[in-house]
């Protein structure tokens, strides 16, 4: 399914015409995705999905009702419009409702679309999958993974004349390699707006090497360790900041690690190491991004329609700004900000190998999983290491370690930074590997 900007605008105008008078907001997403899934060293699924999703929201006097549909026939649209209005009238007025936005000026985001990625199907992914499966078999490993490319057409519009359109592509590859005895597991993943930018062969080799190297781990006692966090582990910790810690309202109401004692937020204070600069950058060609603010992500996306822009949240260790939605911005007299997506953490000048070489004794962490919040007021999290944990002594990896549970705050981790590598894409962020001291592990985990 392919819509250009003109077709998307005509579709939005057609729906608004059917809706008639009143306040209406529309979000239209057409997505085509193609994937290959493999497990136990053979392809298990090859899929192709084409779908459209329309969200219709009706507003009146603080009430709102929303309906989602993929039926764009006239009868289907009329039914969705009627249902949205019906739901609106059943709802109580929202005391935090804000006016719909008028026409906005959205930035052009270059390099977010690649035609070859949009057209790629199973044949274009076959070489990478074949290489991965062959490597696993040669090394007596068991592989499982997922390889997908997508093209997404997004359009938003409302009855006040606002309209936006964005076309993007993205590709993702992830693979896990396990040893035959079940004691070793390695993982690697990559994502990019361009399929050709994914180095699948290198990712597969990294997962295989990790799997073999992590077999037959030894126990180490829980406690405070210097850690070298690979970029994937850094992402696992920092992405949690998007969903609470960077929120101005939580800070102002005393619920955040960025709340000031006695009231207000810590904006303007040094909160982490001076080497830390964290920003949103939807213009970075290595990251997915949208011209307007997108909240949620991972399939739960929604927008308030604010134009996206570069924003420094933390600069040289100082908290510069917090995310304020339009309601909270209006209530507190600050500027509304887009959601803190497309995060970039500026790095140093070295490499992951250099961070390891500079560690006298510590742990190398591939990634974390099953992360949960323990205390929002300190942003302390808990979770487990996974797919490769190794002991470092005198600058060298000496042996694999049984997985551990951590109880630590990403803010403390950023305060205790000793060194960072050059930043690189990892997941949906750009981050460095980090060496940080006194990272707390509290118990052993038998999970592999």
Tab-separated table of C-alpha atoms in Angstrom:
chain	number	residue	atom	x	y	z
A	1	UNK	CA	0.000	0.000	0.000
A	2	UNK	CA	1.643	3.246	-1.127
A	3	UNK	CA	0.276	6.743	-0.537
A	4	UNK	CA	2.000	9.930	-1.532
A	5	UNK	CA	1.332	13.162	0.330
A	6	UNK	CA	-1.404	14.246	-2.081
A	7	UNK	CA	-3.314	10.980	-1.735
A	8	UNK	CA	-3.007	11.081	2.051
A	9	UNK	CA	-4.312	14.636	2.181
A	10	UNK	CA	-7.262	13.826	-0.077
A	11	UNK	CA	-8.112	10.864	2.173
A	12	UNK	CA	-7.989	13.034	5.305
A	13	UNK	CA	-10.176	15.677	3.635
A	14	UNK	CA	-12.653	13.026	2.522
A	15	UNK	CA	-13.005	11.688	6.068
A	16	UNK	CA	-13.418	15.199	7.509
A	17	UNK	CA	-16.061	15.915	4.888
A	18	UNK	CA	-17.975	12.805	5.923
A	19	UNK	CA	-17.642	13.796	9.596
A	20	UNK	CA	-19.197	17.214	9.032
A	21	UNK	CA	-19.236	20.081	11.576
A	22	UNK	CA	-17.504	19.763	14.952
A	23	UNK	CA	-13.986	19.024	16.203
A	24	UNK	CA	-12.317	16.010	14.621
A	25	UNK	CA	-8.782	14.640	14.760
A	26	UNK	CA	-7.466	11.924	12.454
A	27	UNK	CA	-4.355	9.726	12.458
A	28	UNK	CA	-3.847	7.576	9.385
A	29	UNK	CA	-1.103	4.960	9.193
A	30	UNK	CA	-0.509	2.619	6.253
A	31	UNK	CA	2.220	0.073	6.837
A	32	UNK	CA	3.694	-2.676	4.677
A	33	UNK	CA	6.016	-5.113	6.415
A	34	UNK	CA	7.855	-8.208	5.300
A	35	UNK	CA	9.687	-10.587	7.633
A	36	UNK	CA	11.614	-13.815	7.965
A	37	UNK	CA	11.614	-15.671	11.270
A	38	UNK	CA	13.992	-18.542	12.028
A	39	UNK	CA	14.436	-20.960	14.929
A	40	UNK	CA	16.437	-24.132	15.581
A	41	UNK	CA	18.597	-23.297	12.546
A	42	UNK	CA	15.796	-23.271	9.978
A	43	UNK	CA	13.300	-20.744	8.638
A	44	UNK	CA	9.973	-21.056	10.421
A	45	UNK	CA	7.980	-18.143	8.955
A	46	UNK	CA	8.122	-15.841	5.973
A	47	UNK	CA	5.436	-13.178	6.168
A	48	UNK	CA	4.112	-10.175	4.293
A	49	UNK	CA	1.574	-7.818	5.899
A	50	UNK	CA	-0.165	-4.807	4.409
A	51	UNK	CA	-2.557	-2.864	6.609
A	52	UNK	CA	-3.971	0.555	7.282
A	53	UNK	CA	-5.058	1.982	10.619
A	54	UNK	CA	-7.288	5.009	11.001
A	55	UNK	CA	-7.930	6.651	14.367
A	56	UNK	CA	-10.954	8.977	14.462
A	57	UNK	CA	-11.366	11.258	17.497
A	58	UNK	CA	-14.376	13.446	18.088
A	59	UNK	CA	-14.216	16.308	20.647
A	60	UNK	CA	-16.847	18.565	22.228
A	61	UNK	CA	-16.719	20.654	25.394
A	62	UNK	CA	-13.905	18.641	26.990
A	63	UNK	CA	-15.349	15.270	26.031
A	64	UNK	CA	-13.695	13.009	23.504
A	65	UNK	CA	-14.283	9.629	21.882
A	66	UNK	CA	-11.890	7.693	19.664
A	67	UNK	CA	-12.397	4.769	17.319
A	68	UNK	CA	-9.881	2.769	15.306
A	69	UNK	CA	-10.694	1.044	12.018
A	70	UNK	CA	-9.037	-0.302	8.896
A	71	UNK	CA	-12.230	-0.109	6.821
A	72	UNK	CA	-11.836	2.950	4.577
A	73	UNK	CA	-14.983	2.325	2.561
A	74	UNK	CA	-17.582	5.075	2.789
A	75	UNK	CA	-19.822	2.843	4.879
A	76	UNK	CA	-16.903	1.893	7.149
A	77	UNK	CA	-15.861	5.520	7.644
A	78	UNK	CA	-19.414	6.643	8.426
A	79	UNK	CA	-19.722	3.873	11.003
A	80	UNK	CA	-16.419	4.872	12.674
A	81	UNK	CA	-17.404	8.549	12.722
A	82	UNK	CA	-20.797	7.776	14.245
A	83	UNK	CA	-19.235	5.511	16.851
A	84	UNK	CA	-16.634	8.130	17.829
A	85	UNK	CA	-19.351	10.757	18.319
A	86	UNK	CA	-21.448	8.300	20.313
A	87	UNK	CA	-18.528	7.468	22.603
A	88	UNK	CA	-17.684	11.177	23.006
A	89	UNK	CA	-21.169	11.915	24.303
A	90	UNK	CA	-20.952	9.082	26.828
A	91	UNK	CA	-17.714	10.376	28.356
A	92	UNK	CA	-17.382	12.865	31.231
A	93	UNK	CA	-15.597	16.125	30.459
A	94	UNK	CA	-11.824	15.852	30.897
A	95	UNK	CA	-10.612	18.656	33.194
A	96	UNK	CA	-7.192	18.448	31.480
A	97	UNK	CA	-8.476	18.667	27.907
A	98	UNK	CA	-6.649	21.116	25.618
A	99	UNK	CA	-7.732	22.836	22.427
A	100	UNK	CA	-6.937	21.185	19.116
A	101	UNK	CA	-3.897	22.576	17.353
A	102	UNK	CA	-4.331	24.830	14.341
A	103	UNK	CA	-2.097	24.467	11.254
A	104	UNK	CA	1.485	23.572	12.249
A	105	UNK	CA	4.783	23.814	10.364
A	106	UNK	CA	6.414	20.365	10.418
A	107	UNK	CA	10.112	19.893	9.635
A	108	UNK	CA	11.280	17.841	6.669
A	109	UNK	CA	13.199	14.771	7.866
A	110	UNK	CA	15.583	13.642	5.176
A	111	UNK	CA	17.088	10.154	4.869
A	112	UNK	CA	14.248	8.415	6.708
A	113	UNK	CA	13.043	6.683	3.529
A	114	UNK	CA	14.871	4.238	1.274
A	115	UNK	CA	13.079	2.834	-1.753
A	116	UNK	CA	15.127	-0.389	-1.806
A	117	UNK	CA	14.120	-1.064	1.802
A	118	UNK	CA	10.471	-0.375	0.997
A	119	UNK	CA	10.523	-2.879	-1.880
A	120	UNK	CA	12.584	-5.614	-0.183
A	121	UNK	CA	10.946	-8.987	0.287
A	122	UNK	CA	12.112	-12.435	1.422
A	123	UNK	CA	14.558	-12.747	-1.504
A	124	UNK	CA	16.465	-9.640	-0.385
A	125	UNK	CA	16.784	-11.016	3.167
A	126	UNK	CA	17.618	-14.585	2.110
A	127	UNK	CA	21.376	-14.097	1.853
A	128	UNK	CA	21.644	-12.714	5.394
A	129	UNK	CA	19.483	-15.476	6.861
A	130	UNK	CA	21.411	-18.171	4.966
A	131	UNK	CA	24.714	-16.792	6.256
A	132	UNK	CA	23.377	-16.791	9.827
A	133	UNK	CA	22.022	-20.335	9.713
A	134	UNK	CA	25.187	-21.650	8.062
A	135	UNK	CA	27.376	-20.039	10.713
A	136	UNK	CA	25.268	-21.564	13.505
A	137	UNK	CA	25.493	-25.043	11.989
A	138	UNK	CA	29.261	-24.848	11.428
A	139	UNK	CA	29.815	-23.862	15.061
A	140	UNK	CA	27.292	-26.381	16.484
A	141	UNK	CA	25.080	-23.585	17.824
A	142	UNK	CA	21.303	-23.239	17.822
A	143	UNK	CA	20.111	-19.963	16.314
A	144	UNK	CA	16.809	-18.094	16.458
A	145	UNK	CA	15.993	-14.655	15.169
A	146	UNK	CA	13.839	-12.208	13.272
A	147	UNK	CA	14.572	-10.115	10.174
A	148	UNK	CA	12.046	-7.483	9.103
A	149	UNK	CA	11.754	-4.444	6.847
A	150	UNK	CA	8.870	-1.968	6.788
A	151	UNK	CA	7.602	1.080	4.945
A	152	UNK	CA	5.216	3.366	6.815
A	153	UNK	CA	3.063	6.210	5.526
A	154	UNK	CA	1.778	8.423	8.343
A	155	UNK	CA	-0.660	11.314	8.052
A	156	UNK	CA	-2.403	13.435	10.657
A	157	UNK	CA	-5.108	16.046	10.216
A	158	UNK	CA	-7.899	17.816	12.042
A	159	UNK	CA	-10.920	20.017	11.462
A	160	UNK	CA	-8.880	23.155	12.286
A	161	UNK	CA	-6.816	22.695	9.133
A	162	UNK	CA	-3.723	20.987	10.534
A	163	UNK	CA	-2.124	18.384	8.269
A	164	UNK	CA	1.130	16.453	8.294
A	165	UNK	CA	2.576	13.613	6.222
A	166	UNK	CA	5.657	11.439	6.701
A	167	UNK	CA	7.082	8.519	4.745
A	168	UNK	CA	9.719	6.311	6.350
A	169	UNK	CA	11.355	2.902	6.155
A	170	UNK	CA	13.150	0.813	8.729
A	171	UNK	CA	14.798	-2.569	8.941
A	172	UNK	CA	15.694	-4.686	11.977
A	173	UNK	CA	17.639	-7.888	12.491
A	174	UNK	CA	18.137	-9.765	15.758
A	175	UNK	CA	19.651	-13.164	16.468
A	176	UNK	CA	20.334	-15.380	19.487
A	177	UNK	CA	22.904	-18.204	19.355
A	178	UNK	CA	22.933	-20.890	22.059
A	179	UNK	CA	25.442	-23.636	22.730
A	180	UNK	CA	24.398	-27.284	22.569
A	181	UNK	CA	24.824	-27.811	26.317
A	182	UNK	CA	22.493	-24.880	27.047
A	183	UNK	CA	24.984	-22.982	29.216
A	184	UNK	CA	26.049	-20.352	26.672
A	185	UNK	CA	23.963	-17.708	24.902
A	186	UNK	CA	24.943	-14.825	22.629
A	187	UNK	CA	22.793	-12.108	21.101
A	188	UNK	CA	23.178	-9.241	18.658
A	189	UNK	CA	20.779	-6.888	16.899
A	190	UNK	CA	20.789	-3.938	14.558
A	191	UNK	CA	18.287	-1.437	13.168
A	192	UNK	CA	18.444	1.231	10.481
A	193	UNK	CA	16.182	3.199	8.122
A	194	UNK	CA	18.109	1.399	5.304
A	195	UNK	CA	18.198	-2.387	4.901
A	196	UNK	CA	21.588	-2.211	3.171
A	197	UNK	CA	23.106	-0.553	6.248
A	198	UNK	CA	22.486	-3.665	8.368
A	199	UNK	CA	25.657	-5.761	8.543
A	200	UNK	CA	23.881	-9.066	9.165
A	201	UNK	CA	27.020	-11.156	8.734
A	202	UNK	CA	28.835	-9.188	11.418
A	203	UNK	CA	25.837	-9.319	13.796
A	204	UNK	CA	25.563	-13.098	13.376
A	205	UNK	CA	29.276	-13.550	14.023
A	206	UNK	CA	29.064	-11.403	17.174
A	207	UNK	CA	26.145	-13.469	18.519
A	208	UNK	CA	27.975	-16.729	17.762
A	209	UNK	CA	31.216	-15.592	19.401
A	210	UNK	CA	29.301	-14.426	22.479
A	211	UNK	CA	27.404	-17.683	22.712
A	212	UNK	CA	30.570	-19.782	22.646
A	213	UNK	CA	32.484	-17.486	24.995
A	214	UNK	CA	29.666	-17.388	27.580
A	215	UNK	CA	29.379	-21.195	27.975
A	216	UNK	CA	30.060	-22.833	31.353
A	217	UNK	CA	29.951	-19.616	33.404
A	218	UNK	CA	31.336	-19.366	36.943
A	219	UNK	CA	29.677	-17.716	39.906
A	220	UNK	CA	30.880	-14.406	41.311
A	221	UNK	CA	29.444	-12.936	44.521
A	222	UNK	CA	26.816	-10.187	44.194
A	223	UNK	CA	28.048	-6.715	45.144
A	224	UNK	CA	29.229	-3.423	43.687
A	225	UNK	CA	31.280	-3.778	40.507
A	226	UNK	CA	32.833	-1.557	37.918
A	227	UNK	CA	30.858	-2.390	34.771
A	228	UNK	CA	31.536	-2.014	31.082
A	229	UNK	CA	28.102	-1.702	29.509
A	230	UNK	CA	27.873	-2.482	25.810
A	231	UNK	CA	25.619	-0.080	23.839
A	232	UNK	CA	22.628	-2.464	24.004
A	233	UNK	CA	22.875	-2.497	27.818
A	234	UNK	CA	23.084	1.310	27.885
A	235	UNK	CA	19.915	1.505	25.769
A	236	UNK	CA	18.113	-0.939	28.068
A	237	UNK	CA	18.689	1.435	30.997
A	238	UNK	CA	18.320	4.839	29.332
A	239	UNK	CA	15.161	4.129	27.355
A	240	UNK	CA	13.297	3.851	30.653
A	241	UNK	CA	13.895	7.592	31.181
A	242	UNK	CA	11.457	8.326	28.355
A	243	UNK	CA	8.547	6.960	30.318
A	244	UNK	CA	8.580	8.961	33.539
A	245	UNK	CA	11.885	10.401	34.723
A	246	UNK	CA	12.060	13.060	32.003
A	247	UNK	CA	8.456	14.150	32.598
A	248	UNK	CA	8.074	17.688	33.964
A	249	UNK	CA	4.811	16.910	35.724
A	250	UNK	CA	6.288	14.009	37.669
A	251	UNK	CA	9.183	16.227	38.764
A	252	UNK	CA	6.958	19.151	39.727
A	253	UNK	CA	4.676	16.867	41.749
A	254	UNK	CA	7.575	15.337	43.689
A	255	UNK	CA	7.370	11.906	42.059
A	256	UNK	CA	10.620	11.930	40.079
A	257	UNK	CA	14.360	11.585	40.511
A	258	UNK	CA	14.423	15.127	39.079
A	259	UNK	CA	12.134	16.545	41.816
A	260	UNK	CA	13.663	19.195	44.055
A	261	UNK	CA	13.254	18.892	47.796
A	262	UNK	CA	10.691	21.453	48.891
A	263	UNK	CA	9.002	21.599	45.481
A	264	UNK	CA	9.727	22.163	41.816
A	265	UNK	CA	12.184	20.425	39.556
A	266	UNK	CA	15.973	20.201	39.382
A	267	UNK	CA	16.193	21.909	35.975
A	268	UNK	CA	19.412	23.917	35.984
A	269	UNK	CA	21.180	21.579	38.441
A	270	UNK	CA	24.075	19.249	37.708
A	271	UNK	CA	22.481	15.796	37.977
A	272	UNK	CA	25.028	13.463	36.302
A	273	UNK	CA	28.677	13.388	35.221
A	274	UNK	CA	29.789	16.433	33.217
A	275	UNK	CA	30.576	14.240	30.199
A	276	UNK	CA	26.873	13.419	29.733
A	277	UNK	CA	24.830	15.181	27.047
A	278	UNK	CA	21.481	13.548	26.222
A	279	UNK	CA	19.261	14.971	23.509
A	280	UNK	CA	16.368	14.220	21.196
A	281	UNK	CA	17.424	14.479	17.568
A	282	UNK	CA	14.795	13.438	14.988
A	283	UNK	CA	17.129	14.737	12.248
A	284	UNK	CA	19.862	12.166	12.975
A	285	UNK	CA	19.866	9.966	9.833
A	286	UNK	CA	20.743	6.875	11.902
A	287	UNK	CA	17.532	7.020	13.936
A	288	UNK	CA	13.834	6.601	13.236
A	289	UNK	CA	11.920	9.820	13.769
A	290	UNK	CA	8.757	11.659	12.823
A	291	UNK	CA	8.059	15.334	12.006
A	292	UNK	CA	5.642	15.492	14.937
A	293	UNK	CA	5.793	14.311	18.538
A	294	UNK	CA	5.100	10.573	18.824
A	295	UNK	CA	4.467	9.057	22.228
A	296	UNK	CA	4.574	5.412	23.187
A	297	UNK	CA	6.425	3.601	20.425
A	298	UNK	CA	6.601	-0.156	19.883
A	299	UNK	CA	3.149	-0.256	18.312
A	300	UNK	CA	1.477	1.972	20.894
A	301	UNK	CA	2.151	5.234	19.124
A	302	UNK	CA	-0.040	8.343	19.379
A	303	UNK	CA	0.580	12.018	18.796
A	304	UNK	CA	-0.429	15.383	20.195
A	305	UNK	CA	0.596	16.999	16.900
A	306	UNK	CA	3.435	19.175	18.220
A	307	UNK	CA	6.227	19.690	15.655
A	308	UNK	CA	9.309	17.663	16.524
A	309	UNK	CA	12.698	19.330	17.060
A	310	UNK	CA	16.146	18.896	18.601
A	311	UNK	CA	16.039	19.243	22.384
A	312	UNK	CA	18.900	18.884	24.864
A	313	UNK	CA	17.501	17.264	28.023
A	314	UNK	CA	20.871	17.012	29.795
A	315	UNK	CA	23.881	19.044	28.651
A	316	UNK	CA	27.338	18.542	30.145
A	317	UNK	CA	25.737	16.928	33.156
A	318	UNK	CA	23.193	19.718	33.778
A	319	UNK	CA	19.450	19.051	33.518
A	320	UNK	CA	18.338	21.586	30.905
A	321	UNK	CA	14.705	20.732	30.245
A	322	UNK	CA	11.925	18.240	30.999
A	323	UNK	CA	9.143	16.954	28.802
A	324	UNK	CA	5.940	18.985	29.293
A	325	UNK	CA	2.770	18.020	27.452
A	326	UNK	CA	0.430	20.788	26.323
A	327	UNK	CA	-1.797	20.592	29.409
A	328	UNK	CA	1.054	20.732	31.931
A	329	UNK	CA	2.881	23.403	29.934
A	330	UNK	CA	-0.221	25.601	29.967
A	331	UNK	CA	-0.821	25.018	33.682
A	332	UNK	CA	2.751	25.815	34.730
A	333	UNK	CA	3.581	28.500	32.174
A	334	UNK	CA	6.398	26.661	30.375
A	335	UNK	CA	6.852	25.800	26.729
A	336	UNK	CA	5.280	22.527	25.602
A	337	UNK	CA	7.835	20.025	24.324
A	338	UNK	CA	7.670	17.002	22.039
A	339	UNK	CA	7.962	13.527	23.590
A	340	UNK	CA	11.625	12.578	24.288
A	341	UNK	CA	12.064	10.102	21.433
A	342	UNK	CA	15.019	9.644	19.009
A	343	UNK	CA	17.496	9.872	21.914
A	344	UNK	CA	21.208	10.461	21.332
A	345	UNK	CA	23.746	10.150	24.153
A	346	UNK	CA	27.003	11.782	23.135
A	347	UNK	CA	30.002	9.536	23.658
A	348	UNK	CA	33.744	9.754	24.043
A	349	UNK	CA	36.578	9.006	21.640
A	350	UNK	CA	37.581	5.438	22.527
A	351	UNK	CA	36.324	1.939	21.759
A	352	UNK	CA	34.651	-0.874	23.688
A	353	UNK	CA	37.973	-2.717	23.641
A	354	UNK	CA	39.646	0.344	25.131
A	355	UNK	CA	37.102	0.479	27.966
A	356	UNK	CA	37.807	-3.182	28.770
A	357	UNK	CA	41.573	-2.649	28.593
A	358	UNK	CA	41.271	0.193	31.112
A	359	UNK	CA	39.334	-1.882	33.668
A	360	UNK	CA	41.323	-3.334	36.575
A	361	UNK	CA	38.449	-5.547	37.772
A	362	UNK	CA	34.844	-5.461	36.634
A	363	UNK	CA	32.049	-7.045	34.637
A	364	UNK	CA	31.320	-6.751	30.918
A	365	UNK	CA	27.521	-6.640	30.341
A	366	UNK	CA	26.064	-7.514	26.924
A	367	UNK	CA	22.504	-6.433	27.756
A	368	UNK	CA	19.739	-6.468	30.373
A	369	UNK	CA	16.167	-7.735	30.333
A	370	UNK	CA	13.033	-7.967	32.493
A	371	UNK	CA	13.638	-4.463	33.838
A	372	UNK	CA	11.166	-3.050	36.345
A	373	UNK	CA	10.992	0.197	38.337
A	374	UNK	CA	11.689	-0.143	42.071
A	375	UNK	CA	11.521	3.519	43.161
A	376	UNK	CA	10.479	6.344	40.783
A	377	UNK	CA	11.901	8.971	43.167
A	378	UNK	CA	15.425	7.598	42.681
A	379	UNK	CA	14.668	5.905	39.339
A	380	UNK	CA	16.085	2.732	40.815
A	381	UNK	CA	15.461	-0.225	38.535
A	382	UNK	CA	15.839	-3.957	38.853
A	383	UNK	CA	16.509	-6.495	36.141
A	384	UNK	CA	18.765	-9.294	34.926
A	385	UNK	CA	21.857	-9.571	32.780
A	386	UNK	CA	21.508	-11.722	29.674
A	387	UNK	CA	23.347	-13.257	26.710
A	388	UNK	CA	26.898	-12.822	27.931
A	389	UNK	CA	28.287	-11.564	31.278
A	390	UNK	CA	32.065	-11.702	31.708
A	391	UNK	CA	34.632	-11.021	34.421
A	392	UNK	CA	37.374	-8.524	33.526
A	393	UNK	CA	40.686	-8.562	35.394
A	394	UNK	CA	43.657	-6.333	34.628
A	395	UNK	CA	42.221	-5.239	31.312
A	396	UNK	CA	41.343	-8.678	29.964
A	397	UNK	CA	38.222	-10.859	29.864
A	398	UNK	CA	39.087	-13.880	32.007
A	399	UNK	CA	35.923	-16.014	32.050
A	400	UNK	CA	32.102	-15.955	31.660
A	401	UNK	CA	29.989	-15.267	34.727
A	402	UNK	CA	26.613	-16.605	35.838
A	403	UNK	CA	23.907	-13.998	35.239
A	404	UNK	CA	23.139	-11.525	38.024
A	405	UNK	CA	20.206	-9.406	39.137
A	406	UNK	CA	20.949	-5.679	39.419
A	407	UNK	CA	19.319	-2.982	41.567
A	408	UNK	CA	20.592	0.325	40.285
A	409	UNK	CA	19.497	3.723	38.988
A	410	UNK	CA	20.529	4.831	35.483
A	411	UNK	CA	21.076	8.282	37.016
A	412	UNK	CA	23.648	6.839	39.454
A	413	UNK	CA	25.236	4.938	36.565
A	414	UNK	CA	25.553	8.238	34.648
A	415	UNK	CA	26.973	9.967	37.754
A	416	UNK	CA	29.661	7.285	38.107
A	417	UNK	CA	30.887	7.290	34.501
A	418	UNK	CA	34.624	6.775	34.085
A	419	UNK	CA	34.843	6.619	30.285
A	420	UNK	CA	32.742	6.258	27.136
A	421	UNK	CA	33.346	4.930	23.632
A	422	UNK	CA	32.275	6.640	20.416
A	423	UNK	CA	28.482	6.592	20.096
A	424	UNK	CA	26.834	4.244	17.615
A	425	UNK	CA	23.281	3.159	16.740
A	426	UNK	CA	21.790	0.624	19.147
A	427	UNK	CA	18.114	-0.250	19.048
A	428	UNK	CA	16.249	3.004	18.478
A	429	UNK	CA	18.894	5.193	20.084
A	430	UNK	CA	22.486	6.312	19.436
A	431	UNK	CA	24.665	5.637	22.494
A	432	UNK	CA	28.246	4.766	23.486
A	433	UNK	CA	29.524	1.855	25.524
A	434	UNK	CA	30.078	3.078	29.093
A	435	UNK	CA	32.442	2.178	31.921
A	436	UNK	CA	30.875	3.086	35.271
A	437	UNK	CA	31.923	2.241	38.844
A	438	UNK	CA	29.970	0.904	41.823
A	439	UNK	CA	27.120	-0.688	39.869
A	440	UNK	CA	25.097	-2.799	42.298
A	441	UNK	CA	24.242	-6.470	41.718
A	442	UNK	CA	22.145	-8.106	44.425
A	443	UNK	CA	21.734	-11.799	43.598
A	444	UNK	CA	22.586	-14.610	41.200
A	445	UNK	CA	20.234	-15.663	38.414
A	446	UNK	CA	20.268	-19.177	36.980
A	447	UNK	CA	18.609	-18.000	33.753
A	448	UNK	CA	20.794	-18.296	30.626
